[in-house]
JSON list of C-alpha atoms in Angstrom, two decimals:
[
{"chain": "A", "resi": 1, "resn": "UNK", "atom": "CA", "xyz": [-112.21, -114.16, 48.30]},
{"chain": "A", "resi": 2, "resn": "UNK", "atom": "CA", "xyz": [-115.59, -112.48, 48.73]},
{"chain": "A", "resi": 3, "resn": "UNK", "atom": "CA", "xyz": [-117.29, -110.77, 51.41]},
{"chain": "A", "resi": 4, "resn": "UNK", "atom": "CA", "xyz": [-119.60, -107.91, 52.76]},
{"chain": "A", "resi": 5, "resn": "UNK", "atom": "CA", "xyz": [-119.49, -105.65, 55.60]},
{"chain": "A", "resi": 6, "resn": "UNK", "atom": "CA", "xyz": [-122.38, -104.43, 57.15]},
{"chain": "A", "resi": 7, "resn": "UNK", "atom": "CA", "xyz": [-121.71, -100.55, 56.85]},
{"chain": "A", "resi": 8, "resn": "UNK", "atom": "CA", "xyz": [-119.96, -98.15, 55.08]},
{"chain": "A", "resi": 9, "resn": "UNK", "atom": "CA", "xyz": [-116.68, -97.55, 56.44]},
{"chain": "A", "resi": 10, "resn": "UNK", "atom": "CA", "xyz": [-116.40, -93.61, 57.75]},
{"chain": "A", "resi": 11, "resn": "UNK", "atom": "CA", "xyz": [-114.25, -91.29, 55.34]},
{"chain": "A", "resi": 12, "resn": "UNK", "atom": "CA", "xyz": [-110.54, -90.97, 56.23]},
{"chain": "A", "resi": 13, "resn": "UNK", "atom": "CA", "xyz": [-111.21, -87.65, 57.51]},
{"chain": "A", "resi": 14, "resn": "UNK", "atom": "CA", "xyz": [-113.55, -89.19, 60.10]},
{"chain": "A", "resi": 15, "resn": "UNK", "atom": "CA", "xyz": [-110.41, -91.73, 60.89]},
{"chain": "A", "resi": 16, "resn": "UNK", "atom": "CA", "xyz": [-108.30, -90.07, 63.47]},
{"chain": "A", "resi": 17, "resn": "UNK", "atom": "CA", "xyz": [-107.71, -87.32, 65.41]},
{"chain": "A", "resi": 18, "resn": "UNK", "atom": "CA", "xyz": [-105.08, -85.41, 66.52]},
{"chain": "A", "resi": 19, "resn": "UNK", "atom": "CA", "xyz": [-104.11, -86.10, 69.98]},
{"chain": "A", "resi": 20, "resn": "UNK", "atom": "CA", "xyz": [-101.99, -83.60, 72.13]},
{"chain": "A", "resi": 21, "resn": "UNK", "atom": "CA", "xyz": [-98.77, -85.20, 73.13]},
{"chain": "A", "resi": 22, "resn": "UNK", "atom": "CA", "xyz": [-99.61, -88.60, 71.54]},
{"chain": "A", "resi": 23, "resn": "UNK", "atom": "CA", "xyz": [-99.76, -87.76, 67.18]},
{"chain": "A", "resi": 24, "resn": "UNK", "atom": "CA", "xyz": [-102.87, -89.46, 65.97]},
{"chain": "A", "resi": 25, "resn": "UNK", "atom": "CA", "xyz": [-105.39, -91.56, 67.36]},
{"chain": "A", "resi": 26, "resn": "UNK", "atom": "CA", "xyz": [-108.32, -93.29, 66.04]},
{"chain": "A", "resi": 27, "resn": "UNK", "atom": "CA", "xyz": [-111.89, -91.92, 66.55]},
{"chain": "A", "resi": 28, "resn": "UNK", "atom": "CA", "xyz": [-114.78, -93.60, 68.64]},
{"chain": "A", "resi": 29, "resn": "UNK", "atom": "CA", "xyz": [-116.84, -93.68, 65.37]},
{"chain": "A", "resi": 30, "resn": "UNK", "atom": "CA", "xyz": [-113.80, -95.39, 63.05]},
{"chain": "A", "resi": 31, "resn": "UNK", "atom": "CA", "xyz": [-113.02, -97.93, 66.17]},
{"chain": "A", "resi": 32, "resn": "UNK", "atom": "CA", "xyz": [-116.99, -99.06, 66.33]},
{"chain": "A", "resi": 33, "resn": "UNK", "atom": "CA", "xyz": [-116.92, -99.38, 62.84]},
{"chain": "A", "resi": 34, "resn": "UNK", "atom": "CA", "xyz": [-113.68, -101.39, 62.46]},
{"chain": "A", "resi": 35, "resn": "UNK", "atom": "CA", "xyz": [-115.03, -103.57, 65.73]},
{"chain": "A", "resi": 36, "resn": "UNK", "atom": "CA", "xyz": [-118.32, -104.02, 63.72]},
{"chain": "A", "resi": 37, "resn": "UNK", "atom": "CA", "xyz": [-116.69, -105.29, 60.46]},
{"chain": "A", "resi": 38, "resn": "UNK", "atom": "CA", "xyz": [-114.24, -107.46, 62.36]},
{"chain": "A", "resi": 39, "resn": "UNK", "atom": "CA", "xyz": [-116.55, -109.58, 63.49]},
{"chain": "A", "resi": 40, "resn": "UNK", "atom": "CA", "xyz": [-118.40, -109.37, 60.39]},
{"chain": "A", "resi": 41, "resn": "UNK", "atom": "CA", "xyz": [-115.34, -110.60, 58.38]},
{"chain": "A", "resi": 42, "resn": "UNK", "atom": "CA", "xyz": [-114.94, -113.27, 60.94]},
{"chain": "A", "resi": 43, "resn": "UNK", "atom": "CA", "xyz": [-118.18, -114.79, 60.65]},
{"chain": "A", "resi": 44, "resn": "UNK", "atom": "CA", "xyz": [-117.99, -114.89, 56.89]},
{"chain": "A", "resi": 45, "resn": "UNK", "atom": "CA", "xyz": [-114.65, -117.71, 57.59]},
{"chain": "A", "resi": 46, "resn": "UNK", "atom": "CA", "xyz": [-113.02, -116.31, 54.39]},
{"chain": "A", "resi": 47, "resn": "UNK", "atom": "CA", "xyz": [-109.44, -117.46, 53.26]},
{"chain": "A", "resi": 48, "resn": "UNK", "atom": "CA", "xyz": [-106.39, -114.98, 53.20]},
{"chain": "A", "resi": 49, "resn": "UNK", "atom": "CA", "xyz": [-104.84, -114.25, 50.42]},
{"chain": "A", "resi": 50, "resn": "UNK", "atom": "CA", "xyz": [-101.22, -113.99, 50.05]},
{"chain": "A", "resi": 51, "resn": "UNK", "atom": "CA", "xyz": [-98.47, -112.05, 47.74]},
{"chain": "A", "resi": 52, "resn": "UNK", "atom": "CA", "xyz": [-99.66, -109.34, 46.15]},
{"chain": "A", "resi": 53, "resn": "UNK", "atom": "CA", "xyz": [-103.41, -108.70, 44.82]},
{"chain": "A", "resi": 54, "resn": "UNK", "atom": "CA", "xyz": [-106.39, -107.78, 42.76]},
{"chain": "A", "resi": 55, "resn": "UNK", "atom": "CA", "xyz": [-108.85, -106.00, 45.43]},
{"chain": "A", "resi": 56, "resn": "UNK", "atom": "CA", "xyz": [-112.12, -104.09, 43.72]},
{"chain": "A", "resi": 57, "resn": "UNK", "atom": "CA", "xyz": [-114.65, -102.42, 46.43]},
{"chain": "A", "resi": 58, "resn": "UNK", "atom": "CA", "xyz": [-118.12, -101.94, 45.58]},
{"chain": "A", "resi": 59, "resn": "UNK", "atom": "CA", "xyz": [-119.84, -99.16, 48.17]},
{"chain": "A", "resi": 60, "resn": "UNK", "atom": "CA", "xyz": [-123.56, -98.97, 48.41]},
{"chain": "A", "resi": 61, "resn": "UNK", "atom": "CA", "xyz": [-124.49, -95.13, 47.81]},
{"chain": "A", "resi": 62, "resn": "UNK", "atom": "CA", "xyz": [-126.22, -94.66, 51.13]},
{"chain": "A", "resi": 63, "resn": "UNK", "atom": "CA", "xyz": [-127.87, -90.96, 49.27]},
{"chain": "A", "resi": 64, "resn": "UNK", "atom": "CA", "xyz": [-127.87, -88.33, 47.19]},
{"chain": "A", "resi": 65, "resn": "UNK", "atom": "CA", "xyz": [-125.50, -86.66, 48.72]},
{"chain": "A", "resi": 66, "resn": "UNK", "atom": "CA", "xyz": [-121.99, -86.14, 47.00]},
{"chain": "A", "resi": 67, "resn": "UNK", "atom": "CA", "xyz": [-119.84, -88.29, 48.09]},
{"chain": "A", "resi": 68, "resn": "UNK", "atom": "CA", "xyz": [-115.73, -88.40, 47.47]},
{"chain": "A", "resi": 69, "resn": "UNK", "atom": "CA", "xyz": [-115.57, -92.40, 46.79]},
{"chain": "A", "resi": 70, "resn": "UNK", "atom": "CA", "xyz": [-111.44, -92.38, 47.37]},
{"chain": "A", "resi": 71, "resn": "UNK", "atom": "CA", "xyz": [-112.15, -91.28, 51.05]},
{"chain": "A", "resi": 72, "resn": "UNK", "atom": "CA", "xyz": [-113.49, -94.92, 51.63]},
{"chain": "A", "resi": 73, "resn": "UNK", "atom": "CA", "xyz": [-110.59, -96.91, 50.60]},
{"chain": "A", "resi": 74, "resn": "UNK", "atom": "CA", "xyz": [-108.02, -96.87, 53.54]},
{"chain": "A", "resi": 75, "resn": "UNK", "atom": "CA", "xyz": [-110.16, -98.32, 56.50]},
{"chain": "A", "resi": 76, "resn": "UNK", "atom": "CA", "xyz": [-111.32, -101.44, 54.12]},
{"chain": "A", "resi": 77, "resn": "UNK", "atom": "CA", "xyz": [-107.80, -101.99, 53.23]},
{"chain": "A", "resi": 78, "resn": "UNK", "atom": "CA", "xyz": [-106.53, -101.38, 56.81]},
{"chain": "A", "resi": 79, "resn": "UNK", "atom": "CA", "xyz": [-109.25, -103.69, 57.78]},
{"chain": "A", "resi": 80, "resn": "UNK", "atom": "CA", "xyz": [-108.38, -106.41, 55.36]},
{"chain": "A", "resi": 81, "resn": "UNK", "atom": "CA", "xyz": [-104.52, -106.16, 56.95]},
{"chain": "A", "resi": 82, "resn": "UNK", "atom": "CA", "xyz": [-105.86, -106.48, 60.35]},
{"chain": "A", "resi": 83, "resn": "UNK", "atom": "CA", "xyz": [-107.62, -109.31, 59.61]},
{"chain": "A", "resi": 84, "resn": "UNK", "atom": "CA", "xyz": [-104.96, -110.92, 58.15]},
{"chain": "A", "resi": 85, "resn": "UNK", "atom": "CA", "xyz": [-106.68, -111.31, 54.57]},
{"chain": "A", "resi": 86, "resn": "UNK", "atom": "CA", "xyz": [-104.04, -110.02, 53.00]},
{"chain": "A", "resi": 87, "resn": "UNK", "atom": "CA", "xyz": [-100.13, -109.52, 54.21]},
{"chain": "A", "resi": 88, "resn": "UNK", "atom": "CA", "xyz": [-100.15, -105.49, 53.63]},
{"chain": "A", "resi": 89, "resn": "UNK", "atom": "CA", "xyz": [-101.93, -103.04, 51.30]},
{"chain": "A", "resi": 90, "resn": "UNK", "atom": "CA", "xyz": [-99.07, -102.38, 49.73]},
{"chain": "A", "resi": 91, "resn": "UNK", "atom": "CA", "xyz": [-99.20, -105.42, 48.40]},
{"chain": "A", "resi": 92, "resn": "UNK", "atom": "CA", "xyz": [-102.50, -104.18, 46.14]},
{"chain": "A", "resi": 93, "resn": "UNK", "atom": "CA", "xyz": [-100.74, -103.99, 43.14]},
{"chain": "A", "resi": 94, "resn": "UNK", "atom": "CA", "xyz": [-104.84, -103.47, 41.12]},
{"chain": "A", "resi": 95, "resn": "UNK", "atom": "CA", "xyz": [-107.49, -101.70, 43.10]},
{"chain": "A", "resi": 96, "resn": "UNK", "atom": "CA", "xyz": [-110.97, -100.57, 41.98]},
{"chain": "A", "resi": 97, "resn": "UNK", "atom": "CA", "xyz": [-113.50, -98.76, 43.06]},
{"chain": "A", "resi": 98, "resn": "UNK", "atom": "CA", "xyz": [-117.25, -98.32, 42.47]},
{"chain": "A", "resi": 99, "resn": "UNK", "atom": "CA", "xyz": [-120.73, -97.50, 43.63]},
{"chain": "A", "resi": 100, "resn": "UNK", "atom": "CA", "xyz": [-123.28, -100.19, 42.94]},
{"chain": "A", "resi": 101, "resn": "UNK", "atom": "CA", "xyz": [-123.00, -102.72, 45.86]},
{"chain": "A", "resi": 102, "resn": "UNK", "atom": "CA", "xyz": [-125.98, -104.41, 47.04]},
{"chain": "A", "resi": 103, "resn": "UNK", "atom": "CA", "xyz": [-124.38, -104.77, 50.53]},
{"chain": "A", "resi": 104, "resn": "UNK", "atom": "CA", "xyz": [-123.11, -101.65, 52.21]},
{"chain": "A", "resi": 105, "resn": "UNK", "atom": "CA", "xyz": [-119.63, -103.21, 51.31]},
{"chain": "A", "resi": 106, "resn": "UNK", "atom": "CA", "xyz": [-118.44, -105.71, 49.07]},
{"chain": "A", "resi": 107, "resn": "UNK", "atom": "CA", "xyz": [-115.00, -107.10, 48.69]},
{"chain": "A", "resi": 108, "resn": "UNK", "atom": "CA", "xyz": [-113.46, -109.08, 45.70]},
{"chain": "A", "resi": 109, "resn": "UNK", "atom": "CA", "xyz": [-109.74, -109.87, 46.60]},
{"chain": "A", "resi": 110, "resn": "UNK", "atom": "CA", "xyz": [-107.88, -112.30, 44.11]},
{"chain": "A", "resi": 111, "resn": "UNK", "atom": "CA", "xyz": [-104.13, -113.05, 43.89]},
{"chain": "A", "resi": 112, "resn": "UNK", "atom": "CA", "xyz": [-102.91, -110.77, 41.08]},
{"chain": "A", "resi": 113, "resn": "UNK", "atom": "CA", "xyz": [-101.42, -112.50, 37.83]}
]
């Protein structure tokens, strides 16, 4: 399975926020962006993938700027649950990461051998 989201997801830090009374809740900014890839991921019609799984991430560098790559990783896998692409991030047994994407986002998700 291959597809492409059409922004950056924000770091986890950006996430959620700490909600009096309530624990954690997520942010305006992380909910528009997980609305916004939703529908991206549904109008690509991919196939899930089941059991556990190979998942590499390409991010397009959107600057200069230093960036902390690892910071990017939970809302794609989150998103990829909530999709139902895959049963649970736990079950990414191989995950890589990179800058170099031609899309803001790229996804490779394979069943692991």
């Amino acid at each position: 399975m291959i597809l492409t989201l059409p922004s950056l997801p924000p770091p986890l830090s950006a996430c959620f926020k700490n909600v009096r009374r309530n624990g954690r809740a997520a942010t305006s900014r992380y909910t528009a962006w997980s609305a916004e890839a939703m529908h991206a991921v549904r109008t690509q019609k991919v196939a899930p993938v089941s059991g556990a799984v190979v998942a590499v991430y390409q991010f397009r560098r959107p600057d200069l700027r230093r960036r902390d790559l690892g910071n990017l990783e939970k809302a794609v896998s989150d998103l990829l649950v909530k999709a139902g692409l895959i049963e649970d991030d736990s079950l990414i047994v191989d995950l890589r990461m990179l800058w170099g994407s031609e899309a803001p986002v790229t996804i490779t998700v394979t069943p692991a051998i």
